[in-house]
XYZ file of C-alpha atoms in Angstrom:
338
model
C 0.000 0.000 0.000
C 1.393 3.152 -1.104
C 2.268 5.855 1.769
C -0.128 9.071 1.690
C 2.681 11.517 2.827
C 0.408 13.986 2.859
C -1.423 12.896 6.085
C 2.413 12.541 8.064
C 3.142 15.380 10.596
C 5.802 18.263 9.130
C 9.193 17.860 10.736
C 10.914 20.552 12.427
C 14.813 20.981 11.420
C 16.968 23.346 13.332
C 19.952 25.030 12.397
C 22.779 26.125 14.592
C 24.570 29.320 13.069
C 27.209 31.433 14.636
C 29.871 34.583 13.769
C 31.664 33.004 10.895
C 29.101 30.178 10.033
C 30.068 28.683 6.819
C 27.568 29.995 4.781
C 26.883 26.658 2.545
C 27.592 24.785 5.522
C 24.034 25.387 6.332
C 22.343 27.046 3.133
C 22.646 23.791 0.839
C 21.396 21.254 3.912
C 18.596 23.751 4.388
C 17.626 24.018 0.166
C 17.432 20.576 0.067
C 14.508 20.035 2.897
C 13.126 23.153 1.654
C 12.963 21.786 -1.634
C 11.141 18.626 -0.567
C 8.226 20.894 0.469
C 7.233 20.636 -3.107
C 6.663 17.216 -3.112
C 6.104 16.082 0.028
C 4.605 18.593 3.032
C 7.906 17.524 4.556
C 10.020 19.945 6.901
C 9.844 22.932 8.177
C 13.459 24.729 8.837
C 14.432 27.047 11.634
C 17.741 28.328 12.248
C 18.246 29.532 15.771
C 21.460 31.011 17.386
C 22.933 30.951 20.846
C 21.273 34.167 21.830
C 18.868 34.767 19.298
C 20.829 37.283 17.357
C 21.665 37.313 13.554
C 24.859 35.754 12.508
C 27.373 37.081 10.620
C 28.106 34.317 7.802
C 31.751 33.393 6.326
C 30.711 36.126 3.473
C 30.168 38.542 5.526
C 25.859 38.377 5.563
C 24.126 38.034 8.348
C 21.838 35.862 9.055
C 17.896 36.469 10.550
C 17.172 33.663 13.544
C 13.909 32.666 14.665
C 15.116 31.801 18.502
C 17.679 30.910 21.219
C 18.693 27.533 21.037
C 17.337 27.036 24.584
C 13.924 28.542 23.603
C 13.545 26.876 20.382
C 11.967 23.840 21.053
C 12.148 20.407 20.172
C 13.330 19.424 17.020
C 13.174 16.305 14.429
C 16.757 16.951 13.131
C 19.078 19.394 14.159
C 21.917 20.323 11.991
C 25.803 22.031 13.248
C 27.396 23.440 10.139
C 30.595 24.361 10.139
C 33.415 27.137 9.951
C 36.849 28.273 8.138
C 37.963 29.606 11.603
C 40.271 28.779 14.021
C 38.562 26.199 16.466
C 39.208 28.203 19.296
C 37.465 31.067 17.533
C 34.211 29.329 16.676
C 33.659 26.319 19.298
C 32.716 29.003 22.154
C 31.102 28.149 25.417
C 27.892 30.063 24.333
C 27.983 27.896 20.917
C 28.479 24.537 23.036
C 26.170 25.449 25.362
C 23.175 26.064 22.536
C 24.458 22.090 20.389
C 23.924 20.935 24.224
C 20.602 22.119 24.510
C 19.879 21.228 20.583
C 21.305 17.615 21.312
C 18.573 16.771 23.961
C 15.668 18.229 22.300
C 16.318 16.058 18.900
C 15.576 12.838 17.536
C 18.860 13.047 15.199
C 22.212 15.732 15.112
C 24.219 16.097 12.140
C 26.981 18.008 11.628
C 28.619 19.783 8.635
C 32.352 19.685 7.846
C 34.568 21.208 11.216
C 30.773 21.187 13.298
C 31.907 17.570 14.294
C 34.832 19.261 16.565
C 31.547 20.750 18.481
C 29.967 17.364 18.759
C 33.103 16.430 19.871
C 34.195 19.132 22.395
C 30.202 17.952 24.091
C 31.760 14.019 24.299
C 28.981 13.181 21.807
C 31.158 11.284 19.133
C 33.360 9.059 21.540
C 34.201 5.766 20.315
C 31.816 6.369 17.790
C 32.643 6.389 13.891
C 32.576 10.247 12.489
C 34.079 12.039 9.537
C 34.889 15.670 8.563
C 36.620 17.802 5.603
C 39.417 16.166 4.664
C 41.545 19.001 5.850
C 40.306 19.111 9.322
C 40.556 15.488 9.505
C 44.234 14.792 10.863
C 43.541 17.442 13.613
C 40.173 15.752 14.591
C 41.331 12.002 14.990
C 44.961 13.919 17.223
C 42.401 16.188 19.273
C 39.990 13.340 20.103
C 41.603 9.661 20.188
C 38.442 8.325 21.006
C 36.832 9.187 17.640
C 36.933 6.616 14.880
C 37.641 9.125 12.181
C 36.973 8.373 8.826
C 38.593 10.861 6.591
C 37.842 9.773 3.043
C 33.787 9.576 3.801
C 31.429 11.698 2.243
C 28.950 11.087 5.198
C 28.960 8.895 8.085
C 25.975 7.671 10.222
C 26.889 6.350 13.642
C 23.022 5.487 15.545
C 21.468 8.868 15.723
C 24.383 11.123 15.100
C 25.652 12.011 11.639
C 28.328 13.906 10.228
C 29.747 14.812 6.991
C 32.574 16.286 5.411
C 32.897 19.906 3.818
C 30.301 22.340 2.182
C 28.698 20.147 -0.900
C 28.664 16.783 1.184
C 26.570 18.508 3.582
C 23.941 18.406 0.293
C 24.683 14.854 0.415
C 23.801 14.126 3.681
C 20.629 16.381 3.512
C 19.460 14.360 0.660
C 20.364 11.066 2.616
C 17.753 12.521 5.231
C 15.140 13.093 2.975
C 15.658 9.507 1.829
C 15.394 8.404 5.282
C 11.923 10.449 6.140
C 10.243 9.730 2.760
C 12.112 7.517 0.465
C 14.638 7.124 -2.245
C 11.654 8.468 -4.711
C 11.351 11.415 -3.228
C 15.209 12.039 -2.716
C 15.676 11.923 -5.695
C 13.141 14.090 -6.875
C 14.971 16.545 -4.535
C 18.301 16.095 -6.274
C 16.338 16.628 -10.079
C 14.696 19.548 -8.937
C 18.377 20.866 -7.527
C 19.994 19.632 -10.488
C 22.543 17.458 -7.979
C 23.760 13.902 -7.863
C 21.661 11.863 -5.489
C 24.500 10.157 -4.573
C 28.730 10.357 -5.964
C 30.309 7.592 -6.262
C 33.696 7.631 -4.248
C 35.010 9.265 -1.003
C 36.574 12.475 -0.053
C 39.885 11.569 -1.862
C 38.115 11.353 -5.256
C 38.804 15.173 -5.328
C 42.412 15.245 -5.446
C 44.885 11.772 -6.440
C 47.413 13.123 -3.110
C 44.225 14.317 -0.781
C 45.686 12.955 2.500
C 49.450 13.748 2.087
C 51.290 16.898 2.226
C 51.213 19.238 -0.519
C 54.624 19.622 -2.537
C 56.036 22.993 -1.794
C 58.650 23.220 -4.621
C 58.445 22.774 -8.296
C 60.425 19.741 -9.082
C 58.735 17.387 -6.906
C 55.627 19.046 -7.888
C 56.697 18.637 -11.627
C 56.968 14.457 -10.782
C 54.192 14.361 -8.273
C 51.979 15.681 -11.324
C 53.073 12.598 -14.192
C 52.725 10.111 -11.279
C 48.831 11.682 -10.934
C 48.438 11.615 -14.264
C 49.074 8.357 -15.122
C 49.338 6.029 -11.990
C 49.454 2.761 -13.963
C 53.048 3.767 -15.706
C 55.965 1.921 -14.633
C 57.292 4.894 -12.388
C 60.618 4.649 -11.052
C 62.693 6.737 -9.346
C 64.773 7.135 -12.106
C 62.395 8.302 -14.881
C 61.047 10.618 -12.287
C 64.197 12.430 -11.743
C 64.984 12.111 -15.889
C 61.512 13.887 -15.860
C 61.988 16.676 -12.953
C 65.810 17.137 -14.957
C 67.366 16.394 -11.467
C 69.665 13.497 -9.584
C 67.500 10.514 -8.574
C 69.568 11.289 -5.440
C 68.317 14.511 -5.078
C 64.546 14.011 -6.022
C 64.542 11.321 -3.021
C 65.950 13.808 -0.496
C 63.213 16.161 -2.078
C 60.448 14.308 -1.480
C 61.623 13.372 1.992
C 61.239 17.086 2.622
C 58.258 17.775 0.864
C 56.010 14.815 0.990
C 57.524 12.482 4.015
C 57.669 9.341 1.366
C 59.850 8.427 -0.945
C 59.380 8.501 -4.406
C 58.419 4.429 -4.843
C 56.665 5.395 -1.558
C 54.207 7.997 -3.067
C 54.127 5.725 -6.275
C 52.362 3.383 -4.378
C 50.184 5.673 -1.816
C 48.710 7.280 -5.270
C 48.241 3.491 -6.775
C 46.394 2.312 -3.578
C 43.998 5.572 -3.494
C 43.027 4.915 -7.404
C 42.062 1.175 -6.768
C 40.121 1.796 -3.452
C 38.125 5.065 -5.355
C 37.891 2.806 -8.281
C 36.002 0.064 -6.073
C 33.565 2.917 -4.202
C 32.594 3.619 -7.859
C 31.422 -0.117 -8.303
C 34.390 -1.015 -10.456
C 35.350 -4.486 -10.299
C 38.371 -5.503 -8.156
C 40.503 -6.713 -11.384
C 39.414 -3.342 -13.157
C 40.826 -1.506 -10.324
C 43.708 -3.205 -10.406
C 44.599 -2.397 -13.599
C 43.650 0.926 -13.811
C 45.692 1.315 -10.596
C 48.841 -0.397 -11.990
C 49.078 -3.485 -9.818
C 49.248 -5.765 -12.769
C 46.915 -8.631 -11.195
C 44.154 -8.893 -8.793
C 46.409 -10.629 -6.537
C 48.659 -7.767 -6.450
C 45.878 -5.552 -5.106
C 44.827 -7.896 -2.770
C 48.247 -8.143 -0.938
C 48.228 -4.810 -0.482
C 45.062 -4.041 0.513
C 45.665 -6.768 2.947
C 48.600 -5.037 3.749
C 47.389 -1.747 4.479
C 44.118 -2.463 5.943
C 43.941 -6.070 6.592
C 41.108 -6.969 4.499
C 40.537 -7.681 0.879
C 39.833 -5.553 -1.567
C 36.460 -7.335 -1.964
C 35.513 -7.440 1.789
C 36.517 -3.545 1.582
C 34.005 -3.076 -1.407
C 30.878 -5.209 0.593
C 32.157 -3.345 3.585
C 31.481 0.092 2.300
C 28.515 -0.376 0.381
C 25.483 1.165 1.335
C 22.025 1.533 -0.716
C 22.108 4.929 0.451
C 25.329 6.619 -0.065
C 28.646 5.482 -1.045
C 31.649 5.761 2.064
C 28.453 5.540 4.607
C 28.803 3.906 7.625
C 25.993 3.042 9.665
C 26.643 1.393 13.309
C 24.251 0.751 15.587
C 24.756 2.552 18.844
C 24.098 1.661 22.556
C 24.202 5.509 23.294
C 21.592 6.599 20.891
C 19.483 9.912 21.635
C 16.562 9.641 23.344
């Protein structure tokens, strides 16, 4: 029997903003339940501050709010975007004090990009699995050794609590919320009507081959960090690299020692590994990434993979699927919001 959406209550979605509130930190979550108001009578959004003043937004706007946090209400979902500032700058007690109140008046919290240090500062995320922008990432799992941080996710979900990684995956995660309330149908009517992907294949590291190592500072390793990007599956060796960069193979190792903490064979192989596992989050098969990657054979990528992260490449692929996003985790969780 088909479900008459029309008869289910509205659900209320709060939105945390602050001084220097990544402004599509919260606008895209917030267009996307919006949006589903023309399909389904779905959400209603209210963004509410710690003292019920307008916030000034990372562009310099400010922002309208309907309430204080601690007069707001209860909420379905409430939603912690993000900000480009210092932590210390953003994560005030006032701004704690108003996810606090938030977190016990809500059947699910989300946050957006560096909001998951504010779940974390409030204990919310320990030993639980949670993910960020990539560049905020490192300084998350350091900060709080507890968290399980997944870096290259474009969302996780971890019982009640969500978070997601910067700006456009917190479209992602809106959408995945929609799908949750009122189906993939619907979702994906959202994502039409907002001319978005419902869902992107790959993680966080899709965006850039050398995402999670340091960025080369000078222009010869840059020059060989670029060929080894541009075509992984060549033979590199630290030899051609150095014919390439016009410099001594001994002096393009001591260069990338500087620069990139690896050696060249090293980074060879870190790029090679990140091209097979984005290759299997896009469905690929595990011989195709293979391949693509330049492991020669199957059983080449599965010793490393085994290496790395102790599982097959095939386990990791069934691991990380999800009919819902791809890089979503979604553990049940004994300390689930009331």
């Amino acid at each position: 029997m088909a479900t008459n959406f029309m008869e289910m209550p509205r659900r209320r979605v709060g939105i945390l903003v602050f001084d220097g509130v990544k402004m599509l930190d919260f606008v895209g979550p917030a267009e996307v339940f919006v949006e589903a108001n023309q399909i389904v009578p779905g959400y209603d959004v209210v963004l509410v501050s710690a003292d019920g003043k307008p916030a000034q937004t990372s562009i310099g706007a400010r922002i309208e709010v309907s309430a204080t946090a601690a007069d707001a209400g209860r909420f379905d979902t409430v939603v912690i975007p993000g900000s480009e500032l210092p932590v210390t700058e953003f994560v005030t007690p006032e701004v704690l004090a108003a996810a606090r109140h938030l977190s016990w008046n809500t059947r699910r919290l989300a946050s957006i990009c560096s909001g998951a240090v504010v779940l974390a500062e409030l204990g919310l995320l320990d030993e639980r699995r949670a993910t960020t922008h990539w560049k905020f990432a490192a300084d998350l799992a350091r900060r709080y050794p507890t968290i399980v941080v997944e870096p290259d996710a474009i969302f996780v979900r971890d019982g009640n609590l969500y978070s997601s990684a910067g700006v456009a995956a917190g479209v992602d995660l809106a959408l995945a919320l929609v799908e949750e309330d009122y189906g993939a149908g619907v979702a994906r009517r959202v994502a039409q009507l907002l001319v978005v992907y419902m869902q992107r294949s790959g993680g966080q590291s899709q965006f850039s081959a050398s995402l999670a190592g340091p960025v080369p500072r000078g222009p010869i390793v840059r020059k060989a960090v670029d060929l080894i990007c541009a075509d992984p599956a060549f033979p590199h060796t630290v030899q051609t690299l150095a014919a390439h960069a016009r410099v001594s193979v001994r002096h393009l190792a001591r260069l990338f020692r500087a620069e990139l903490e690896r050696s060249p064979a090293e980074y060879v192989a870190f790029i090679r590994f990140g091209v097979a596992r984005d290759m299997l989050h896009a469905g690929r098969s595990v011989t195709e990434a293979a391949m693509s990657a330049g492991y020669g054979s199957s059983e080449a990528l599965r010793r490393a993979f085994v290496a790395r992260l102790g599982i097959s490449p095939r386990e990791y692929q069934q691991r990380y699927r999800s009919t819902n996003s791809v890089a979503v985790f979604d553990v049940p969780s004994a300390a689930a919001m009331s």
